[in-house]
Amino acid sequence: ITTQISIETWVKTTSTTAKLFVSKYTGALGVYMQMNADGKVWIIGRDGVGPKNSGTSTTAINDNQWHHVVGTVNVTTGMWRIYVDGVDESPTPSSGAGTTLASTSPFYLGANSLSGDVFDGIFDKVVIWNIELDPTTIASNADGCISEDTPGVVGYFDLNEGAGTTITDKSGNGNGTLISMNPATDWVAGQNITCSVPSCNLEMTQT
């Protein structure tokens, strides 16, 4: 991932603490999505030119309801956007053109890639793309399932394992390892998405 990225997940939380919930960031390059203490979210990072961000969403996601959250970046156009439940809520999407997002950091779900600090919430499905998703696609994805073989998908974690500490990347690019969790208690029943693939009915809680 160098010039475009989209990070897509379903999240449920009541937290009132500002935390990163998805990150691939070294402090010098990369991106992360953060929920502020008021529950509003944004995508932030550095693109080889300087610090950039989408601005914060208008919707707070810490209401104990499921929310579809997507952050997109295109460094060529300089567009950083945040979507909540299929709607573009970026108050300042244009941050100016950059050069690269190529971070050496692994992807972290529910944690800060720099400090290891964890997010208090529940996740159901995480999809990483190497393209900037358009608003129509994001609105469609918010209401249904996504196939792991869709062009542009480079990470696909449905979090349906229900046990253990390994999560399968169905895109085939590398499985994930769960840390800072108890596999006996932190797998919980999830949202029920009805589509042409098996129901997404399990999820991972991170506290």
Coordinates of N, CA and C in Angstrom, one line a residue:
I1 N 0.9 -1.2 0.0 CA 0.0 0.0 0.0 C 0.9 1.2 0.0
T2 N 0.8 2.0 -1.0 CA 1.6 3.2 -1.2 C 0.9 4.5 -1.3
T3 N 0.0 4.6 -2.3 CA -0.7 5.9 -2.6 C -2.2 5.9 -2.3
Q4 N -2.8 4.7 -2.2 CA -4.2 4.7 -1.9 C -4.5 3.6 -0.8
I5 N -5.5 3.9 0.0 CA -5.9 2.9 1.0 C -7.4 3.2 1.4
S6 N -8.1 2.1 1.7 CA -9.4 2.2 2.4 C -9.4 1.2 3.5
I7 N -9.8 1.6 4.6 CA -9.9 0.7 5.8 C -11.4 0.7 6.2
E8 N -12.0 -0.5 6.3 CA -13.4 -0.7 6.5 C -13.7 -1.6 7.7
T9 N -14.5 -1.2 8.6 CA -14.8 -2.1 9.7 C -16.2 -1.8 10.3
W10 N -16.7 -2.8 11.0 CA -17.9 -2.6 11.8 C -17.5 -2.6 13.3
V11 N -18.0 -1.6 14.0 CA -17.5 -1.4 15.4 C -18.7 -1.0 16.3
K12 N -18.6 -1.5 17.5 CA -19.6 -1.2 18.5 C -18.9 -0.9 19.8
T13 N -19.2 0.3 20.5 CA -18.5 0.7 21.7 C -19.4 1.6 22.5
T14 N -19.0 1.7 23.8 CA -19.6 2.8 24.6 C -18.5 3.6 25.2
S15 N -17.3 3.4 24.8 CA -16.1 4.1 25.3 C -16.2 5.6 25.2
T16 N -15.7 6.3 26.2 CA -15.5 7.7 26.2 C -14.1 8.1 26.3
T17 N -13.2 7.2 25.9 CA -11.8 7.5 25.9 C -11.2 7.6 24.5
A18 N -10.5 8.6 24.2 CA -9.9 8.7 22.9 C -8.9 7.6 22.6
K19 N -9.1 6.8 21.6 CA -8.2 5.7 21.3 C -8.1 5.5 19.8
L20 N -7.0 5.0 19.3 CA -6.9 4.4 17.9 C -7.6 3.1 17.9
F21 N -8.3 2.8 16.8 CA -8.9 1.5 16.7 C -8.5 0.7 15.4
V22 N -7.8 1.3 14.5 CA -7.2 0.6 13.4 C -5.9 1.5 13.1
S23 N -4.8 0.8 12.9 CA -3.6 1.6 12.6 C -2.5 0.8 11.8
K24 N -1.9 1.5 11.0 CA -0.7 1.0 10.3 C 0.2 2.3 10.1
Y25 N 1.0 2.5 11.2 CA 1.6 3.9 11.4 C 2.9 3.7 12.2
T26 N 3.9 4.4 11.7 CA 5.2 4.3 12.4 C 5.5 5.6 13.2
G27 N 4.6 6.6 13.0 CA 4.9 8.0 13.5 C 5.5 8.9 12.4
A28 N 6.1 8.2 11.4 CA 6.6 9.0 10.2 C 5.8 8.8 9.0
L29 N 5.3 7.6 8.8 CA 4.5 7.3 7.6 C 3.3 6.4 8.0
G30 N 2.2 6.4 7.2 CA 1.1 5.5 7.4 C -0.1 6.2 7.9
V31 N -1.1 5.4 8.3 CA -2.4 5.9 8.6 C -2.9 5.2 9.9
Y32 N -3.9 5.9 10.5 CA -4.6 5.3 11.6 C -6.0 5.9 11.7
M33 N -7.0 5.2 12.2 CA -8.3 5.7 12.5 C -8.4 5.8 14.0
Q34 N -9.0 6.9 14.4 CA -9.1 7.2 15.9 C -10.5 7.6 16.2
M35 N -11.0 7.2 17.4 CA -12.2 7.7 18.0 C -11.9 8.6 19.1
N36 N -12.4 9.8 19.1 CA -12.2 10.8 20.1 C -13.0 10.5 21.3
A37 N -12.8 11.2 22.4 CA -13.6 11.0 23.6 C -15.1 11.2 23.5
D38 N -15.4 12.0 22.5 CA -16.8 12.3 22.2 C -17.5 11.3 21.3
G39 N -16.7 10.3 20.9 CA -17.2 9.2 20.0 C -17.1 9.5 18.5
K40 N -16.6 10.7 18.1 CA -16.5 11.0 16.7 C -15.1 10.5 16.2
V41 N -15.1 10.1 14.9 CA -14.0 9.4 14.3 C -13.4 10.2 13.2
W42 N -12.1 9.8 12.9 CA -11.4 10.4 11.8 C -10.2 9.5 11.4
I43 N -9.7 9.8 10.2 CA -8.5 9.1 9.7 C -7.4 10.1 9.6
I44 N -6.3 9.7 10.1 CA -5.1 10.6 10.3 C -3.9 9.9 9.8
G45 N -2.8 10.6 9.5 CA -1.6 10.0 9.1 C -0.6 10.9 8.6
R46 N 0.5 10.3 8.0 CA 1.5 11.1 7.4 C 1.8 10.4 6.0
D47 N 2.0 11.3 5.0 CA 2.1 10.8 3.6 C 3.4 11.2 2.9
G48 N 4.4 11.4 3.7 CA 5.7 11.7 3.1 C 5.9 13.2 2.9
V49 N 4.8 14.0 3.1 CA 4.9 15.4 3.0 C 4.7 16.1 4.4
G50 N 3.7 15.5 5.1 CA 3.4 16.0 6.5 C 2.2 15.4 7.1
P51 N 1.7 15.9 8.2 CA 0.5 15.3 8.8 C -0.7 15.7 8.1
K52 N -1.6 14.7 7.9 CA -2.8 14.9 7.2 C -4.0 14.2 7.9
N53 N -5.2 14.7 7.7 CA -6.4 14.0 8.3 C -7.7 14.4 7.5
S54 N -8.7 13.7 7.8 CA -10.0 14.0 7.2 C -10.9 15.0 7.9
G55 N -10.5 15.4 9.2 CA -11.4 16.1 10.1 C -12.3 15.0 10.7
T56 N -13.0 15.4 11.8 CA -13.8 14.5 12.5 C -15.2 14.3 12.0
S57 N -15.7 13.1 12.2 CA -17.1 12.9 11.7 C -18.1 13.7 12.5
T58 N -19.3 13.8 12.0 CA -20.4 14.5 12.7 C -21.1 13.5 13.6
T59 N -21.0 12.2 13.3 CA -21.7 11.1 14.0 C -20.8 10.6 15.1
A60 N -21.3 10.4 16.3 CA -20.6 9.7 17.4 C -20.9 8.3 17.4
I61 N -19.9 7.4 17.4 CA -20.2 6.0 17.3 C -20.2 5.2 18.6
N62 N -20.1 5.9 19.7 CA -20.0 5.3 21.0 C -21.3 5.2 21.7
D63 N -22.4 4.8 21.0 CA -23.7 4.7 21.5 C -24.2 3.3 21.7
N64 N -23.3 2.3 21.7 CA -23.6 0.9 21.9 C -24.4 0.3 20.7
Q65 N -24.3 0.9 19.6 CA -24.9 0.4 18.3 C -23.8 0.1 17.3
W66 N -24.1 -0.8 16.4 CA -23.1 -1.1 15.3 C -23.0 0.0 14.4
H67 N -21.8 0.4 14.0 CA -21.5 1.4 13.0 C -20.5 0.9 12.0
H68 N -20.8 1.2 10.7 CA -19.9 0.9 9.6 C -19.0 2.1 9.4
V69 N -17.7 1.9 9.7 CA -16.8 3.1 9.6 C -15.7 2.8 8.5
V70 N -15.5 3.7 7.6 CA -14.5 3.6 6.5 C -13.7 4.9 6.5
G71 N -12.4 4.7 6.4 CA -11.5 5.8 6.2 C -10.8 5.5 4.8
T72 N -10.7 6.6 4.0 CA -10.1 6.4 2.7 C -9.0 7.5 2.5
V73 N -8.0 7.2 1.8 CA -6.9 8.1 1.5 C -6.4 7.9 0.0
N74 N -6.2 9.0 -0.6 CA -5.6 9.1 -1.9 C -4.5 10.2 -1.9
V75 N -3.3 9.8 -1.8 CA -2.2 10.8 -1.6 C -2.0 11.6 -2.9
T76 N -2.3 11.1 -4.0 CA -2.1 11.8 -5.3 C -3.0 13.0 -5.3
T77 N -4.3 12.8 -5.0 CA -5.3 13.9 -5.0 C -5.3 14.6 -3.6
G78 N -4.7 14.1 -2.6 CA -4.7 14.7 -1.3 C -6.0 14.6 -0.5
M79 N -6.8 13.6 -0.9 CA -8.2 13.4 -0.3 C -8.1 12.4 0.8
W80 N -8.5 12.8 2.0 CA -8.6 12.0 3.2 C -10.0 12.1 3.7
R81 N -10.7 11.0 3.7 CA -12.2 11.0 4.0 C -12.5 10.0 5.1
I82 N -13.6 10.3 5.8 CA -14.1 9.4 6.8 C -15.6 9.3 6.6
Y83 N -16.1 8.0 6.5 CA -17.5 7.7 6.3 C -18.0 6.9 7.5
V84 N -19.3 7.3 7.9 CA -19.9 6.6 9.0 C -21.3 6.1 8.5
D85 N -21.5 4.8 8.5 CA -22.8 4.2 8.1 C -23.1 4.6 6.6
G86 N -22.1 4.6 5.8 CA -22.2 4.8 4.4 C -22.3 6.3 3.9
V87 N -22.1 7.2 4.9 CA -22.2 8.6 4.5 C -20.8 9.3 4.7
D88 N -20.4 10.1 3.8 CA -19.2 10.9 3.9 C -19.4 12.0 4.9
E89 N -18.6 12.0 6.0 CA -18.8 13.0 7.0 C -17.5 13.8 7.2
S90 N -16.7 13.8 6.1 CA -15.4 14.5 6.2 C -15.6 16.0 6.1
P91 N -15.3 16.8 7.2 CA -15.4 18.2 7.1 C -14.3 18.9 6.3
T92 N -13.1 18.3 6.3 CA -12.0 18.9 5.6 C -11.3 17.8 4.8
P93 N -11.9 17.2 3.8 CA -11.3 16.0 3.1 C -10.0 16.3 2.4
S94 N -9.8 17.5 1.9 CA -8.6 17.8 1.1 C -7.5 18.3 2.0
S95 N -6.4 17.5 2.1 CA -5.3 17.9 2.9 C -4.0 18.2 2.1
G96 N -4.2 18.2 0.8 CA -3.0 18.4 -0.1 C -2.3 17.1 -0.5
A97 N -1.7 17.1 -1.7 CA -1.1 15.9 -2.2 C 0.1 15.5 -1.4
G98 N 0.3 14.2 -1.3 CA 1.5 13.7 -0.7 C 2.3 12.8 -1.6
T99 N 3.1 11.9 -1.0 CA 4.0 11.0 -1.9 C 3.7 9.6 -1.6
T100 N 3.7 9.2 -0.3 CA 3.5 7.7 -0.1 C 3.0 7.5 1.3
L101 N 2.3 6.4 1.5 CA 1.8 5.9 2.8 C 2.5 4.6 3.2
A102 N 3.6 4.3 2.5 CA 4.3 3.0 2.7 C 4.9 2.9 4.1
S103 N 4.2 2.4 5.0 CA 4.6 2.3 6.4 C 5.2 0.9 6.6
T104 N 6.2 0.7 7.4 CA 6.7 -0.6 7.7 C 6.0 -1.2 8.9
S105 N 5.1 -0.5 9.5 CA 4.3 -1.0 10.6 C 3.3 -2.1 10.2
P106 N 3.1 -3.1 11.0 CA 2.0 -4.1 10.7 C 0.7 -3.4 10.9
F107 N -0.4 -4.0 10.4 CA -1.7 -3.5 10.7 C -2.1 -3.9 12.1
Y108 N -2.7 -3.0 12.9 CA -3.2 -3.3 14.2 C -4.7 -3.0 14.2
L109 N -5.5 -3.9 14.8 CA -6.9 -3.7 15.0 C -7.2 -3.6 16.5
G110 N -7.8 -2.5 16.9 CA -8.1 -2.4 18.3 C -6.9 -2.0 19.1
A111 N -5.9 -1.4 18.5 CA -4.7 -1.1 19.3 C -3.9 0.0 18.5
N112 N -3.1 0.7 19.3 CA -2.2 1.7 18.8 C -0.9 1.1 18.4
S113 N -0.5 1.2 17.1 CA 0.7 0.6 16.7 C 2.0 1.1 17.3
L114 N 1.9 2.3 17.9 CA 3.1 2.9 18.5 C 3.2 2.5 20.0
S115 N 2.1 2.5 20.7 CA 2.1 2.3 22.2 C 1.6 0.9 22.6
G116 N 0.8 0.3 21.7 CA 0.1 -0.9 22.1 C -1.2 -0.7 22.9
D117 N -1.5 0.6 23.2 CA -2.7 0.9 23.9 C -3.9 0.4 23.2
V118 N -4.9 -0.2 24.0 CA -6.0 -0.9 23.3 C -7.3 -0.2 23.4
F119 N -8.1 -0.4 22.4 CA -9.4 0.2 22.3 C -10.5 -0.7 22.9
D120 N -11.4 -0.1 23.7 CA -12.5 -0.8 24.4 C -13.7 -0.8 23.5
G121 N -13.9 -2.0 22.8 CA -15.0 -2.1 21.9 C -15.1 -3.4 21.2
I122 N -16.0 -3.6 20.3 CA -16.3 -4.9 19.6 C -16.2 -4.6 18.1
F123 N -15.5 -5.6 17.4 CA -15.3 -5.5 16.0 C -16.0 -6.6 15.3
D124 N -16.5 -6.4 14.1 CA -17.0 -7.4 13.3 C -16.6 -7.1 11.8
K125 N -15.8 -7.9 11.3 CA -15.2 -7.8 10.0 C -14.4 -6.5 9.8
V126 N -13.2 -6.8 9.2 CA -12.3 -5.7 8.8 C -11.8 -6.0 7.4
V127 N -11.9 -5.0 6.6 CA -11.5 -5.2 5.2 C -10.5 -4.0 4.8
I128 N -9.4 -4.4 4.3 CA -8.3 -3.5 3.9 C -8.3 -3.5 2.3
W129 N -8.3 -2.3 1.8 CA -8.2 -2.2 0.3 C -7.0 -1.4 -0.1
N130 N -6.4 -1.6 -1.3 CA -5.3 -0.8 -1.8 C -5.8 0.2 -2.8
I131 N -7.1 0.6 -2.7 CA -7.7 1.6 -3.6 C -8.5 2.5 -2.7
E132 N -8.8 3.7 -3.3 CA -9.7 4.6 -2.6 C -11.1 4.2 -3.0
L133 N -11.9 3.7 -2.1 CA -13.3 3.4 -2.4 C -14.1 4.6 -2.7
D134 N -15.1 4.5 -3.6 CA -15.9 5.6 -4.0 C -17.2 5.6 -3.1
P135 N -17.8 6.8 -3.0 CA -19.0 6.9 -2.1 C -20.1 5.8 -2.4
T136 N -20.3 5.5 -3.6 CA -21.4 4.6 -4.0 C -21.1 3.2 -3.4
T137 N -19.8 2.8 -3.6 CA -19.4 1.5 -3.1 C -19.5 1.4 -1.6
I138 N -19.0 2.4 -0.9 CA -19.1 2.5 0.5 C -20.5 2.4 1.0
A139 N -21.4 3.1 0.4 CA -22.8 3.1 0.8 C -23.4 1.7 0.7
S140 N -23.0 1.0 -0.4 CA -23.5 -0.3 -0.7 C -22.9 -1.3 0.3
N141 N -21.6 -1.2 0.7 CA -21.0 -2.1 1.6 C -21.5 -1.9 3.0
A142 N -22.0 -0.8 3.4 CA -22.6 -0.5 4.7 C -23.8 -1.4 4.9
D143 N -24.5 -1.8 3.9 CA -25.7 -2.5 4.0 C -25.6 -4.0 3.6
G144 N -24.4 -4.5 3.4 CA -24.3 -5.9 3.0 C -22.9 -6.5 3.2
C145 N -22.7 -7.6 2.6 CA -21.4 -8.3 2.7 C -20.5 -8.0 1.5
I146 N -19.2 -8.2 1.8 CA -18.2 -8.0 0.8 C -17.5 -9.3 0.5
S147 N -17.2 -9.6 -0.7 CA -16.5 -10.8 -1.1 C -15.0 -10.6 -0.9
E148 N -14.3 -11.6 -0.4 CA -12.8 -11.5 -0.3 C -12.1 -11.4 -1.6
D149 N -12.7 -11.8 -2.7 CA -12.0 -11.8 -4.0 C -12.4 -10.6 -4.8
T150 N -13.0 -9.6 -4.2 CA -13.3 -8.3 -4.8 C -12.0 -7.6 -5.2
P151 N -11.8 -7.1 -6.5 CA -10.6 -6.4 -6.8 C -10.3 -5.3 -5.9
G152 N -9.1 -5.2 -5.4 CA -8.6 -4.2 -4.5 C -8.6 -4.6 -3.1
V153 N -9.2 -5.7 -2.7 CA -9.1 -6.2 -1.3 C -7.8 -6.9 -1.1
V154 N -7.0 -6.4 -0.1 CA -5.7 -7.0 0.3 C -5.7 -7.5 1.7
G155 N -6.8 -7.3 2.4 CA -6.9 -7.9 3.7 C -8.4 -8.1 4.0
Y156 N -8.8 -9.3 4.5 CA -10.2 -9.6 4.7 C -10.3 -10.5 5.9
F157 N -10.7 -9.9 7.0 CA -10.9 -10.6 8.3 C -12.3 -10.6 8.7
D158 N -13.1 -11.7 8.6 CA -14.5 -11.7 9.0 C -14.7 -11.9 10.5
L159 N -13.6 -12.3 11.2 CA -13.6 -12.5 12.6 C -14.7 -13.4 13.1
N160 N -14.9 -14.5 12.3 CA -15.9 -15.5 12.6 C -15.3 -16.8 13.2
E161 N -14.0 -16.7 13.6 CA -13.4 -17.9 14.1 C -14.0 -18.4 15.4
G162 N -14.4 -17.5 16.3 CA -15.1 -17.9 17.5 C -14.2 -18.6 18.6
A163 N -13.0 -18.8 18.3 CA -12.1 -19.4 19.3 C -10.6 -19.2 18.8
G164 N -9.7 -19.3 19.8 CA -8.3 -19.2 19.5 C -7.8 -17.8 19.4
T165 N -6.6 -17.6 18.9 CA -5.9 -16.3 18.8 C -5.4 -16.0 17.4
T166 N -5.9 -16.8 16.4 CA -5.5 -16.5 15.0 C -6.7 -16.1 14.3
I167 N -6.6 -15.1 13.5 CA -7.7 -14.7 12.6 C -7.2 -14.8 11.2
T168 N -8.1 -15.4 10.3 CA -7.8 -15.8 9.0 C -8.0 -14.6 8.0
D169 N -7.0 -14.3 7.2 CA -7.1 -13.4 6.2 C -7.6 -14.1 4.9
K170 N -8.9 -13.9 4.6 CA -9.4 -14.6 3.5 C -9.0 -14.1 2.1
S171 N -8.2 -13.0 2.1 CA -7.7 -12.5 0.9 C -6.4 -13.3 0.6
G172 N -5.9 -14.0 1.5 CA -4.7 -14.8 1.3 C -3.4 -14.1 1.5
N173 N -3.4 -12.9 2.1 CA -2.2 -12.1 2.2 C -1.5 -12.2 3.6
G174 N -2.1 -13.0 4.5 CA -1.4 -13.2 5.8 C -2.3 -13.1 6.9
N175 N -2.4 -14.2 7.8 CA -3.3 -14.2 8.9 C -2.8 -13.3 10.0
G176 N -3.7 -13.0 10.9 CA -3.4 -12.1 12.1 C -3.4 -12.9 13.4
T177 N -2.7 -12.3 14.3 CA -2.6 -12.9 15.7 C -3.2 -11.9 16.7
L178 N -4.1 -12.4 17.5 CA -4.8 -11.6 18.5 C -3.9 -11.6 19.8
I179 N -3.8 -10.4 20.3 CA -3.0 -10.2 21.5 C -3.9 -9.3 22.5
S180 N -3.5 -9.3 23.8 CA -4.2 -8.5 24.8 C -5.7 -8.9 24.8
M181 N -6.0 -10.2 24.7 CA -7.4 -10.7 24.8 C -7.4 -12.1 25.4
N182 N -8.5 -12.5 25.9 CA -8.7 -13.8 26.5 C -9.6 -14.5 25.5
P183 N -9.1 -15.5 24.8 CA -9.9 -16.2 23.8 C -11.1 -17.0 24.3
A184 N -11.1 -17.2 25.7 CA -12.2 -17.9 26.3 C -13.4 -17.0 26.5
T185 N -13.2 -15.7 26.5 CA -14.3 -14.8 26.9 C -14.5 -13.7 25.8
D186 N -13.5 -13.4 25.0 CA -13.6 -12.2 24.1 C -14.1 -12.5 22.8
W187 N -14.5 -13.7 22.5 CA -15.3 -14.0 21.3 C -16.7 -14.0 21.7
V188 N -17.5 -13.1 21.0 CA -18.9 -13.0 21.4 C -19.8 -13.0 20.2
A189 N -21.1 -13.2 20.4 CA -22.0 -13.2 19.3 C -22.1 -11.8 18.6
G190 N -22.1 -11.8 17.3 CA -22.0 -10.5 16.6 C -23.3 -10.1 15.8
Q191 N -23.1 -9.1 15.0 CA -24.3 -8.7 14.2 C -24.6 -9.7 13.1
N192 N -25.8 -9.7 12.6 CA -26.2 -10.7 11.7 C -26.5 -10.0 10.3
I193 N -25.5 -10.2 9.4 CA -25.6 -9.6 8.1 C -26.1 -10.7 7.1
T194 N -27.2 -10.5 6.5 CA -27.8 -11.4 5.6 C -27.4 -11.1 4.1
C195 N -26.7 -12.1 3.5 CA -26.3 -11.9 2.1 C -26.1 -13.2 1.5
S196 N -25.4 -13.2 0.4 CA -25.2 -14.5 -0.4 C -24.1 -15.3 0.2
V197 N -23.3 -14.8 1.2 CA -22.3 -15.6 1.8 C -22.7 -15.9 3.2
P198 N -22.1 -16.9 3.9 CA -22.6 -17.2 5.3 C -22.7 -16.0 6.2
S199 N -23.7 -16.0 7.1 CA -23.9 -14.9 8.0 C -22.7 -14.6 8.8
C200 N -22.4 -13.2 8.9 CA -21.3 -12.8 9.7 C -21.8 -12.7 11.2
N201 N -21.7 -13.8 11.9 CA -22.4 -13.9 13.2 C -21.5 -14.0 14.4
L202 N -20.2 -13.8 14.2 CA -19.3 -13.8 15.4 C -18.5 -12.6 15.3
E203 N -17.8 -12.2 16.4 CA -17.0 -11.0 16.3 C -16.0 -11.1 17.5
M204 N -15.1 -10.1 17.5 CA -14.1 -10.1 18.5 C -14.3 -8.9 19.4
T205 N -14.2 -9.0 20.7 CA -14.3 -7.9 21.6 C -12.9 -7.6 22.1
Q206 N -12.6 -6.3 22.1 CA -11.2 -5.8 22.6 C -11.4 -4.9 23.7
T207 N -10.9 -5.3 24.9 CA -10.9 -4.4 26.0 C -9.6 -4.2 26.7

